[in-house]
mmCIF file of C-alpha atoms in Angstrom:
data_model
loop_
_atom_site.group_PDB
_atom_site.id
_atom_site.type_symbol
_atom_site.label_atom_id
_atom_site.label_comp_id
_atom_site.label_asym_id
_atom_site.label_seq_id
_atom_site.Cartn_x
_atom_site.Cartn_y
_atom_site.Cartn_z
ATOM 1 C CA MET N 130 -61.020 2.815 71.458
ATOM 2 C CA LYS N 131 -62.177 0.801 74.441
ATOM 3 C CA LEU N 132 -58.959 1.614 76.330
ATOM 4 C CA PHE N 133 -59.467 5.292 75.525
ATOM 5 C CA ASN N 134 -63.112 5.223 76.592
ATOM 6 C CA ASP N 135 -62.067 3.483 79.837
ATOM 7 C CA GLY N 136 -59.463 6.169 80.528
ATOM 8 C CA ILE N 137 -56.474 3.822 80.282
ATOM 9 C CA ILE N 138 -55.176 5.560 77.144
ATOM 10 C CA LYS N 139 -55.214 9.334 77.686
ATOM 11 C CA ARG N 140 -54.531 10.586 74.151
ATOM 12 C CA ILE N 141 -55.193 9.329 70.632
ATOM 13 C CA ILE N 142 -53.529 10.504 67.429
ATOM 14 C CA CYS N 143 -55.762 9.373 64.610
ATOM 15 C CA THR N 144 -56.938 9.781 61.043
ATOM 16 C CA SER N 145 -60.478 10.499 59.887
ATOM 17 C CA THR N 146 -61.517 7.224 61.539
ATOM 18 C CA MET N 147 -62.918 9.312 64.380
ATOM 19 C CA ILE N 148 -65.686 10.712 62.172
ATOM 20 C CA GLU N 149 -66.581 7.398 60.532
ATOM 21 C CA GLY N 150 -68.959 5.938 63.063
ATOM 22 C CA VAL N 151 -66.634 5.435 66.038
ATOM 23 C CA ASN N 152 -68.489 6.117 69.266
ATOM 24 C CA THR N 153 -66.307 8.059 71.658
ATOM 25 C CA SER N 154 -65.965 11.408 73.379
ATOM 26 C CA ALA N 155 -63.001 13.565 74.409
ATOM 27 C CA GLU N 156 -62.511 16.597 76.587
ATOM 28 C CA ASN N 157 -60.258 18.221 73.978
ATOM 29 C CA VAL N 158 -60.018 17.749 70.208
ATOM 30 C CA ILE N 159 -57.070 19.168 68.253
ATOM 31 C CA ILE N 160 -57.518 19.436 64.476
ATOM 32 C CA TYR N 161 -54.090 20.095 63.030
ATOM 33 C CA ASP N 162 -55.091 20.731 59.404
ATOM 34 C CA ARG N 163 -58.082 20.803 57.067
ATOM 35 C CA ARG N 164 -57.023 18.006 54.744
ATOM 36 C CA LEU N 165 -58.901 14.763 54.189
ATOM 37 C CA LYS N 166 -57.020 12.545 51.708
ATOM 38 C CA ASN N 167 -56.274 14.781 48.704
ATOM 39 C CA SER N 168 -58.740 17.562 49.400
ATOM 40 C CA THR N 169 -59.937 19.791 52.213
ATOM 41 C CA PHE N 170 -62.923 18.798 54.296
ATOM 42 C CA ASP N 171 -66.110 20.820 54.333
ATOM 43 C CA TYR N 172 -67.904 22.613 57.146
ATOM 44 C CA PHE N 173 -70.176 19.637 57.851
ATOM 45 C CA THR N 174 -67.156 17.351 58.423
ATOM 46 C CA TYR N 175 -65.509 20.019 60.570
ATOM 47 C CA LYS N 176 -68.570 20.179 62.815
ATOM 48 C CA ASN N 177 -68.690 16.384 62.915
ATOM 49 C CA ILE N 178 -65.087 16.204 64.157
ATOM 50 C CA SER N 179 -65.700 19.033 66.615
ATOM 51 C CA GLY N 180 -68.672 17.145 67.985
ATOM 52 C CA ARG N 181 -66.305 14.614 69.560
ATOM 53 C CA ALA N 182 -65.286 17.259 72.098
ATOM 54 C CA GLY N 183 -67.460 17.163 75.179
ATOM 55 C CA ARG N 184 -70.382 14.827 75.712
ATOM 56 C CA MET N 185 -73.248 15.108 78.161
ATOM 57 C CA ASN N 186 -72.683 12.860 81.211
ATOM 58 C CA LYS N 187 -68.943 12.712 80.440
ATOM 59 C CA TYR N 188 -67.524 16.159 79.697
ATOM 60 C CA PHE N 189 -70.105 18.899 80.000
ATOM 61 C CA ILE N 190 -67.867 21.317 78.079
ATOM 62 C CA GLY N 191 -65.317 20.337 75.438
ATOM 63 C CA LYS N 192 -62.668 22.382 73.681
ATOM 64 C CA VAL N 193 -61.739 22.288 69.992
ATOM 65 C CA PHE N 194 -58.331 23.587 68.868
ATOM 66 C CA MET N 195 -58.119 24.210 65.101
ATOM 67 C CA LEU N 196 -54.552 24.803 63.918
ATOM 68 C CA GLU N 197 -55.722 26.134 60.554
ATOM 69 C CA ALA N 198 -58.626 28.407 59.737
ATOM 70 C CA PRO N 199 -61.811 26.318 59.815
ATOM 71 C CA PRO N 200 -63.947 25.926 56.661
ATOM 72 C CA LEU N 201 -66.435 28.691 56.009
ATOM 73 C CA GLU N 202 -69.758 28.145 57.734
ATOM 74 C CA GLN N 203 -72.444 26.762 55.458
ATOM 75 C CA GLY N 204 -76.050 25.760 55.865
ATOM 76 C CA LEU N 205 -76.454 22.119 56.809
ATOM 77 C CA THR N 206 -79.844 21.600 55.195
ATOM 78 C CA VAL N 207 -80.173 18.258 53.410
ATOM 79 C CA GLU N 208 -82.423 18.300 50.362
ATOM 80 C CA TYR N 209 -84.150 15.197 49.049
ATOM 81 C CA PRO N 210 -84.770 15.598 45.281
ATOM 82 C CA ILE N 211 -88.000 13.582 45.298
ATOM 83 C CA GLY N 212 -90.095 14.522 42.314
ATOM 84 C CA HIS N 213 -87.233 16.370 40.609
ATOM 85 C CA GLN N 214 -86.413 13.993 37.761
ATOM 86 C CA ASP N 215 -84.395 14.860 34.684
ATOM 87 C CA ASP N 216 -82.047 13.243 32.169
ATOM 88 C CA ASN N 217 -79.382 12.885 34.868
ATOM 89 C CA SER N 218 -81.512 11.048 37.436
ATOM 90 C CA PRO N 219 -79.904 7.667 38.275
ATOM 91 C CA MET N 220 -81.629 4.818 36.473
ATOM 92 C CA GLY N 221 -81.308 2.625 39.541
ATOM 93 C CA LEU N 222 -83.380 5.138 41.495
ATOM 94 C CA LEU N 223 -86.031 5.436 38.797
ATOM 95 C CA MET N 224 -86.428 1.651 38.659
ATOM 96 C CA GLN N 225 -87.520 1.658 42.295
ATOM 97 C CA LEU N 226 -90.303 4.219 41.824
ATOM 98 C CA GLU N 227 -93.918 3.375 41.144
ATOM 99 C CA ASN N 228 -95.131 4.379 37.692
ATOM 100 C CA GLU N 229 -97.407 7.094 39.123
ATOM 101 C CA TYR N 230 -94.368 8.910 40.569
ATOM 102 C CA LEU N 231 -92.395 8.929 37.315
ATOM 103 C CA THR N 232 -92.238 11.915 35.002
ATOM 104 C CA ASP N 233 -92.720 11.536 31.256
ATOM 105 C CA ILE N 234 -88.948 11.864 30.767
ATOM 106 C CA SER N 235 -88.270 9.095 33.293
ATOM 107 C CA ARG N 236 -90.888 6.784 31.762
ATOM 108 C CA SER N 237 -89.304 7.294 28.350
ATOM 109 C CA ARG N 238 -85.831 6.556 29.690
ATOM 110 C CA LEU N 239 -87.014 3.386 31.409
ATOM 111 C CA GLN N 240 -88.871 2.260 28.312
ATOM 112 C CA ASP N 241 -85.696 2.653 26.262
ATOM 113 C CA ALA N 242 -83.739 0.666 28.845
ATOM 114 C CA TYR N 243 -86.286 -2.141 29.052
ATOM 115 C CA SER N 244 -86.502 -2.423 25.267
ATOM 116 C CA ASN N 245 -83.025 -3.956 24.937
ATOM 117 C CA ARG N 246 -83.106 -7.385 23.302
ATOM 118 C CA VAL N 247 -80.841 -9.336 25.631
ATOM 119 C CA LEU N 248 -81.963 -8.694 29.229
ATOM 120 C CA SER N 249 -85.396 -8.628 30.821
ATOM 121 C CA PRO N 250 -86.651 -5.737 32.952
ATOM 122 C CA THR N 251 -86.597 -8.094 35.967
ATOM 123 C CA THR N 252 -82.842 -8.640 35.603
ATOM 124 C CA LEU N 253 -82.142 -4.943 35.091
ATOM 125 C CA ILE N 254 -84.126 -4.069 38.212
ATOM 126 C CA GLU N 255 -82.369 -6.733 40.300
ATOM 127 C CA ASN N 256 -79.016 -5.371 39.099
ATOM 128 C CA ARG N 257 -80.024 -1.721 39.289
ATOM 129 C CA HIS N 258 -76.793 -0.794 41.100
ATOM 130 C CA ILE N 259 -74.849 -1.542 37.901
ATOM 131 C CA PRO N 260 -75.030 0.638 34.751
ATOM 132 C CA ILE N 261 -77.305 -0.947 32.156
ATOM 133 C CA GLU N 262 -74.749 -0.700 29.365
ATOM 134 C CA ARG N 263 -72.288 -2.829 31.338
ATOM 135 C CA GLN N 264 -74.930 -5.449 32.015
ATOM 136 C CA VAL N 265 -75.822 -5.584 28.326
ATOM 137 C CA GLU N 266 -72.130 -5.869 27.452
ATOM 138 C CA VAL N 267 -71.747 -8.888 29.756
ATOM 139 C CA ALA N 268 -74.919 -10.475 28.341
ATOM 140 C CA GLU N 269 -73.662 -9.991 24.784
ATOM 141 C CA THR N 270 -70.322 -11.554 25.744
ATOM 142 C CA ILE N 271 -72.140 -14.624 27.056
ATOM 143 C CA ILE N 272 -74.257 -14.844 23.900
ATOM 144 C CA ARG N 273 -71.190 -14.467 21.671
ATOM 145 C CA ASP N 274 -69.396 -17.258 23.580
ATOM 146 C CA LEU N 275 -72.600 -19.253 23.971
ATOM 147 C CA LEU N 276 -71.390 -22.791 23.250
ATOM 148 C CA PRO N 277 -68.253 -22.617 25.398
ATOM 149 C CA SER N 278 -69.722 -20.200 27.940
ATOM 150 C CA SER N 279 -72.709 -22.416 28.721
ATOM 151 C CA LYS N 280 -70.200 -25.001 29.906
ATOM 152 C CA LEU N 281 -68.390 -22.329 31.910
ATOM 153 C CA LEU N 282 -71.564 -20.992 33.537
ATOM 154 C CA ASP N 283 -73.627 -24.083 34.388
ATOM 155 C CA TRP N 284 -71.811 -24.769 37.659
ATOM 156 C CA LYS N 285 -73.127 -24.680 41.193
ATOM 157 C CA GLY N 286 -71.178 -24.468 44.425
ATOM 158 C CA ILE N 287 -67.448 -23.898 43.849
ATOM 159 C CA PRO N 288 -66.193 -23.180 40.296
ATOM 160 C CA GLU N 289 -63.435 -25.087 38.530
ATOM 161 C CA PRO N 290 -60.346 -23.025 37.569
ATOM 162 C CA ASN N 291 -61.545 -22.335 34.007
ATOM 163 C CA GLN N 292 -65.018 -21.431 35.313
ATOM 164 C CA LEU N 293 -63.538 -18.997 37.850
ATOM 165 C CA ASN N 294 -61.419 -17.437 35.089
ATOM 166 C CA TYR N 295 -64.492 -16.799 32.954
ATOM 167 C CA LEU N 296 -66.511 -15.500 35.909
ATOM 168 C CA CYS N 297 -63.760 -13.007 36.762
ATOM 169 C CA GLU N 298 -63.659 -11.825 33.134
ATOM 170 C CA LEU N 299 -67.354 -10.990 33.353
ATOM 171 C CA VAL N 300 -67.027 -9.406 36.795
ATOM 172 C CA TYR N 301 -64.101 -7.312 35.583
ATOM 173 C CA SER N 302 -66.312 -6.031 32.744
ATOM 174 C CA LEU N 303 -69.024 -5.064 35.230
ATOM 175 C CA GLU N 304 -66.574 -3.134 37.413
ATOM 176 C CA GLY N 305 -65.526 -0.986 34.458
ATOM 177 C CA GLY N 306 -61.942 -0.459 35.591
ATOM 178 C CA ASN N 307 -62.765 0.303 39.238
ATOM 179 C CA LEU N 308 -60.453 -2.508 40.305
ATOM 180 C CA MET N 309 -57.539 -0.402 39.103
ATOM 181 C CA ASP N 310 -57.957 1.546 42.344
ATOM 182 C CA TYR N 311 -56.699 -1.576 44.128
ATOM 183 C CA GLY N 312 -53.808 -2.298 41.760
ATOM 184 C CA ILE N 313 -55.747 -4.948 39.813
ATOM 185 C CA SER N 314 -55.477 -4.336 36.076
ATOM 186 C CA SER N 315 -56.793 -7.604 34.616
ATOM 187 C CA SER N 316 -59.245 -10.398 35.306
ATOM 188 C CA SER N 317 -56.344 -12.834 35.765
ATOM 189 C CA GLN N 318 -55.020 -10.706 38.617
ATOM 190 C CA LEU N 319 -58.477 -10.772 40.180
ATOM 191 C CA VAL N 320 -58.438 -14.576 39.939
ATOM 192 C CA TRP N 321 -55.077 -14.638 41.716
ATOM 193 C CA HIS N 322 -56.344 -12.539 44.633
ATOM 194 C CA ILE N 323 -59.476 -14.664 45.069
ATOM 195 C CA ASN N 324 -57.428 -17.879 44.977
ATOM 196 C CA GLU N 325 -54.914 -16.523 47.491
ATOM 197 C CA ILE N 326 -57.700 -15.745 49.947
ATOM 198 C CA ARG N 327 -59.482 -19.032 49.248
ATOM 199 C CA THR N 328 -56.483 -21.372 49.522
ATOM 200 C CA GLN N 329 -54.509 -19.688 52.284
ATOM 201 C CA LYS N 330 -57.281 -18.370 54.533
ATOM 202 C CA ASN N 331 -54.332 -16.613 56.131
ATOM 203 C CA LEU N 332 -54.555 -12.845 56.225
ATOM 204 C CA PRO N 333 -50.988 -12.217 57.546
ATOM 205 C CA ALA N 334 -49.488 -14.210 54.646
ATOM 206 C CA TYR N 335 -51.659 -12.305 52.154
ATOM 207 C CA LEU N 336 -50.480 -8.992 53.620
ATOM 208 C CA ARG N 337 -46.818 -10.068 53.713
ATOM 209 C CA ASP N 338 -47.083 -10.762 49.995
ATOM 210 C CA ALA N 339 -48.401 -7.216 49.523
ATOM 211 C CA VAL N 340 -45.254 -5.841 51.152
ATOM 212 C CA GLU N 341 -42.836 -8.152 49.346
ATOM 213 C CA ASN N 342 -44.338 -7.490 45.889
ATOM 214 C CA ARG N 343 -45.437 -3.884 46.293
ATOM 215 C CA TRP N 344 -44.984 -1.211 43.656
ATOM 216 C CA GLN N 345 -41.736 0.679 43.950
ATOM 217 C CA GLU N 346 -43.485 3.940 44.794
ATOM 218 C CA HIS N 347 -45.500 2.354 47.624
ATOM 219 C CA THR N 348 -44.358 2.128 51.227
ATOM 220 C CA PRO N 349 -45.092 -1.110 53.124
ATOM 221 C CA SER N 350 -47.901 0.694 54.972
ATOM 222 C CA GLU N 351 -49.477 1.843 51.709
ATOM 223 C CA ALA N 352 -49.265 -1.660 50.235
ATOM 224 C CA ILE N 353 -50.931 -3.210 53.287
ATOM 225 C CA ASN N 354 -53.603 -0.519 53.380
ATOM 226 C CA LEU N 355 -54.426 -1.160 49.716
ATOM 227 C CA ARG N 356 -54.933 -4.882 50.394
ATOM 228 C CA LEU N 357 -57.086 -4.176 53.450
ATOM 229 C CA LYS N 358 -59.234 -1.767 51.444
ATOM 230 C CA PHE N 359 -59.586 -4.420 48.747
ATOM 231 C CA ILE N 360 -60.778 -6.949 51.329
ATOM 232 C CA ARG N 361 -63.165 -4.531 53.024
ATOM 233 C CA ASN N 362 -64.646 -2.861 49.945
ATOM 234 C CA MET N 363 -64.378 -5.520 47.258
ATOM 235 C CA VAL N 364 -64.030 -9.021 48.714
ATOM 236 C CA CYS N 365 -66.587 -8.544 51.479
ATOM 237 C CA PHE N 366 -69.021 -6.350 49.573
ATOM 238 C CA ARG N 367 -68.798 -5.445 45.874
ATOM 239 C CA LEU N 368 -67.383 -8.647 44.383
ATOM 240 C CA PRO N 369 -70.085 -10.883 45.909
ATOM 241 C CA ARG N 370 -72.670 -8.396 44.655
ATOM 242 C CA ASP N 371 -71.071 -8.417 41.198
ATOM 243 C CA ILE N 372 -71.029 -12.221 41.139
ATOM 244 C CA MET N 373 -74.749 -12.296 41.901
ATOM 245 C CA ALA N 374 -75.303 -9.726 39.147
ATOM 246 C CA VAL N 375 -73.513 -12.027 36.686
ATOM 247 C CA ASN N 376 -75.587 -14.869 38.093
ATOM 248 C CA ASN N 377 -78.785 -12.987 37.248
ATOM 249 C CA ILE N 378 -77.533 -12.099 33.766
ATOM 250 C CA GLN N 379 -76.439 -15.619 32.831
ATOM 251 C CA ALA N 380 -79.674 -17.108 34.192
ATOM 252 C CA ASP N 381 -81.650 -14.679 32.021
ATOM 253 C CA VAL N 382 -79.596 -15.316 28.864
ATOM 254 C CA LEU N 383 -79.297 -19.100 29.174
ATOM 255 C CA ALA N 384 -82.951 -19.617 30.092
ATOM 256 C CA LYS N 385 -83.983 -17.884 26.862
ATOM 257 C CA LYS N 386 -81.766 -20.322 24.963
ATOM 258 C CA GLY N 387 -83.230 -23.343 26.734
ATOM 259 C CA ILE N 388 -79.970 -24.015 28.620
ATOM 260 C CA GLU N 389 -79.980 -24.739 32.342
ATOM 261 C CA PRO N 390 -78.189 -21.859 34.093
ATOM 262 C CA GLY N 391 -75.728 -22.110 36.947
ATOM 263 C CA ASP N 392 -76.121 -20.872 40.505
ATOM 264 C CA PHE N 393 -73.291 -18.767 41.928
ATOM 265 C CA SER N 394 -74.953 -17.820 45.234
ATOM 266 C CA PHE N 395 -72.946 -20.238 47.393
ATOM 267 C CA PHE N 396 -69.630 -19.023 45.967
ATOM 268 C CA ALA N 397 -70.665 -15.376 46.425
ATOM 269 C CA GLU N 398 -71.515 -16.059 50.069
ATOM 270 C CA GLN N 399 -68.223 -17.904 50.572
ATOM 271 C CA LEU N 400 -66.274 -14.973 49.122
ATOM 272 C CA GLU N 401 -68.174 -12.478 51.256
ATOM 273 C CA ASN N 402 -67.066 -14.438 54.340
ATOM 274 C CA MET N 403 -63.504 -14.890 52.994
ATOM 275 C CA PHE N 404 -64.166 -18.626 52.598
ATOM 276 C CA LEU N 405 -64.641 -19.066 56.339
ATOM 277 C CA ASP N 406 -67.664 -20.283 58.255
ATOM 278 C CA PRO N 407 -70.140 -17.345 58.229
ATOM 279 C CA LEU N 408 -70.605 -17.778 61.966
ATOM 280 C CA LEU N 409 -66.922 -17.002 62.530
ATOM 281 C CA THR N 410 -67.006 -13.813 60.483
ATOM 282 C CA ALA N 411 -70.214 -12.773 62.270
ATOM 283 C CA LEU N 412 -68.259 -12.636 65.532
ATOM 284 C CA ASP N 413 -66.420 -9.577 64.230
ATOM 285 C CA GLU N 414 -69.626 -7.617 64.909
ATOM 286 C CA TYR N 415 -69.338 -8.687 68.564
ATOM 287 C CA GLY N 416 -65.764 -7.446 68.907
ATOM 288 C CA ILE N 417 -63.889 -10.676 68.185
ATOM 289 C CA PRO N 418 -61.702 -10.269 65.071
ATOM 290 C CA THR N 419 -61.720 -13.102 62.568
ATOM 291 C CA GLN N 420 -58.043 -13.803 63.269
ATOM 292 C CA ILE N 421 -58.992 -14.749 66.845
ATOM 293 C CA SER N 422 -62.165 -16.658 66.010
ATOM 294 C CA ILE N 423 -60.176 -18.831 63.575
ATOM 295 C CA GLN N 424 -57.927 -19.904 66.441
ATOM 296 C CA LEU N 425 -61.000 -20.831 68.489
ATOM 297 C CA LYS N 426 -62.969 -22.609 65.781
ATOM 298 C CA ASN N 427 -62.281 -26.110 67.135
ATOM 299 C CA LEU N 428 -63.782 -25.018 70.458
ATOM 300 C CA ILE N 429 -66.907 -23.301 69.111
ATOM 301 C CA LEU N 430 -67.707 -25.128 65.870
ATOM 302 C CA PRO N 431 -69.831 -26.784 64.720
ATOM 303 C CA SER N 432 -72.729 -24.645 65.942
ATOM 304 C CA GLU N 433 -76.294 -24.749 64.701
ATOM 305 C CA HIS N 434 -76.758 -20.978 64.688
ATOM 306 C CA LEU N 435 -75.277 -17.733 65.990
ATOM 307 C CA ASN N 436 -76.960 -17.909 69.399
ATOM 308 C CA ASP N 437 -75.528 -21.383 69.874
ATOM 309 C CA LEU N 438 -72.068 -20.072 68.973
ATOM 310 C CA LEU N 439 -72.363 -17.143 71.392
ATOM 311 C CA GLU N 440 -73.384 -19.496 74.199
ATOM 312 C CA LYS N 441 -70.271 -21.597 73.567
ATOM 313 C CA LEU N 442 -68.167 -18.439 73.799
ATOM 314 C CA ARG N 443 -69.748 -17.537 77.126
ATOM 315 C CA THR N 444 -68.826 -20.951 78.491
ATOM 316 C CA LEU N 445 -65.225 -20.269 77.444
ATOM 317 C CA ALA N 446 -65.047 -17.164 79.639
ATOM 318 C CA PRO N 447 -63.468 -18.917 82.697
ATOM 319 C CA ARG N 448 -60.864 -20.537 80.441
ATOM 320 C CA ILE N 449 -59.766 -17.499 78.413
ATOM 321 C CA GLU N 450 -56.535 -17.096 80.394
ATOM 322 C CA HIS N 451 -55.536 -20.657 79.484
ATOM 323 C CA LEU N 452 -56.138 -20.309 75.726
ATOM 324 C CA GLN N 453 -53.209 -20.141 73.310
ATOM 325 C CA LEU N 454 -53.689 -16.416 72.655
ATOM 326 C CA THR N 455 -51.561 -13.334 73.181
ATOM 327 C CA GLY N 456 -52.296 -11.040 76.101
ATOM 328 C CA PHE N 457 -53.867 -8.516 73.766
ATOM 329 C CA GLU N 458 -56.091 -11.168 72.179
ATOM 330 C CA LYS N 459 -57.173 -12.398 75.616
ATOM 331 C CA SER N 460 -58.138 -8.863 76.634
ATOM 332 C CA LEU N 461 -60.270 -8.520 73.487
ATOM 333 C CA MET N 462 -61.921 -11.864 74.244
ATOM 334 C CA CYS N 463 -62.695 -10.920 77.844
ATOM 335 C CA TRP N 464 -64.194 -7.600 76.796
ATOM 336 C CA ALA N 465 -66.251 -9.097 73.956
ATOM 337 C CA VAL N 466 -67.656 -11.907 76.089
ATOM 338 C CA SER N 467 -68.495 -9.505 78.918
ATOM 339 C CA GLU N 468 -70.498 -7.364 76.460
ATOM 340 C CA MET N 469 -72.541 -10.276 75.065
#
């Protein structure tokens, strides 16, 4: 994108990435069909794509070429259903509203939810992004396995193998089969993926395995894309959130039984950062991919905080050409450091 914005690359053939927050402009945009994944995109998305053609101070006028008939024009008014509460209103949303803004139906629904015998309202509110029935199911599993589970849940820091197995069983229950979208059909498979990322800390090896052991109907590109989606959506976002949800549930259940609960926050943070120093993964926001920052870690770590790390990178600027990086990696480094 930087090469395109700088005029070095003249044309880009791309997927819907262009409408997903990438900041660029083009003199001409060619939309060759109306499909987005397995469906057709709507008028709002069409206008969003078209908006990449022509930008003030760059191209005063842009042209959009649509090779199929565009979607029918629709109003782009966004409605906020505040005050319109019914039986289908998300419970997570209702839990965030003050009592004075709740309707009688919503109050009744919340009262029913809070009256369950295993989890406190505080836990349900903290885990409001997860359906209540799944939380209760996990709590009941812990209670049913109380004697062995208390030994499997009272850990802090990094779990032992049997503790990780049990944690992944509970997380798999919370996800309700959503992991199937990433080719993961059991908690043991989830354990394998987490251990691969934790022990290898080597993304190329993890992706090579995806190609070598892919499903027969998948191309190598599809297998790699599935792993990358798993890392982006699950490893770096939903799984850490799920682990903290289990953490809240087990703390609630065990405290009521007079058992000291565990603390999974460190492990959740480690997973979110793919078991790397959080300062290294933070550099991705500055344009330095994790694969490059790993190669530089001996030059920039330890650092007390992010500003300290960035200052060390700035001091590396005169030496970038002498680092053991490819030409492409050096160009990324030079650009990132110049933007800091």
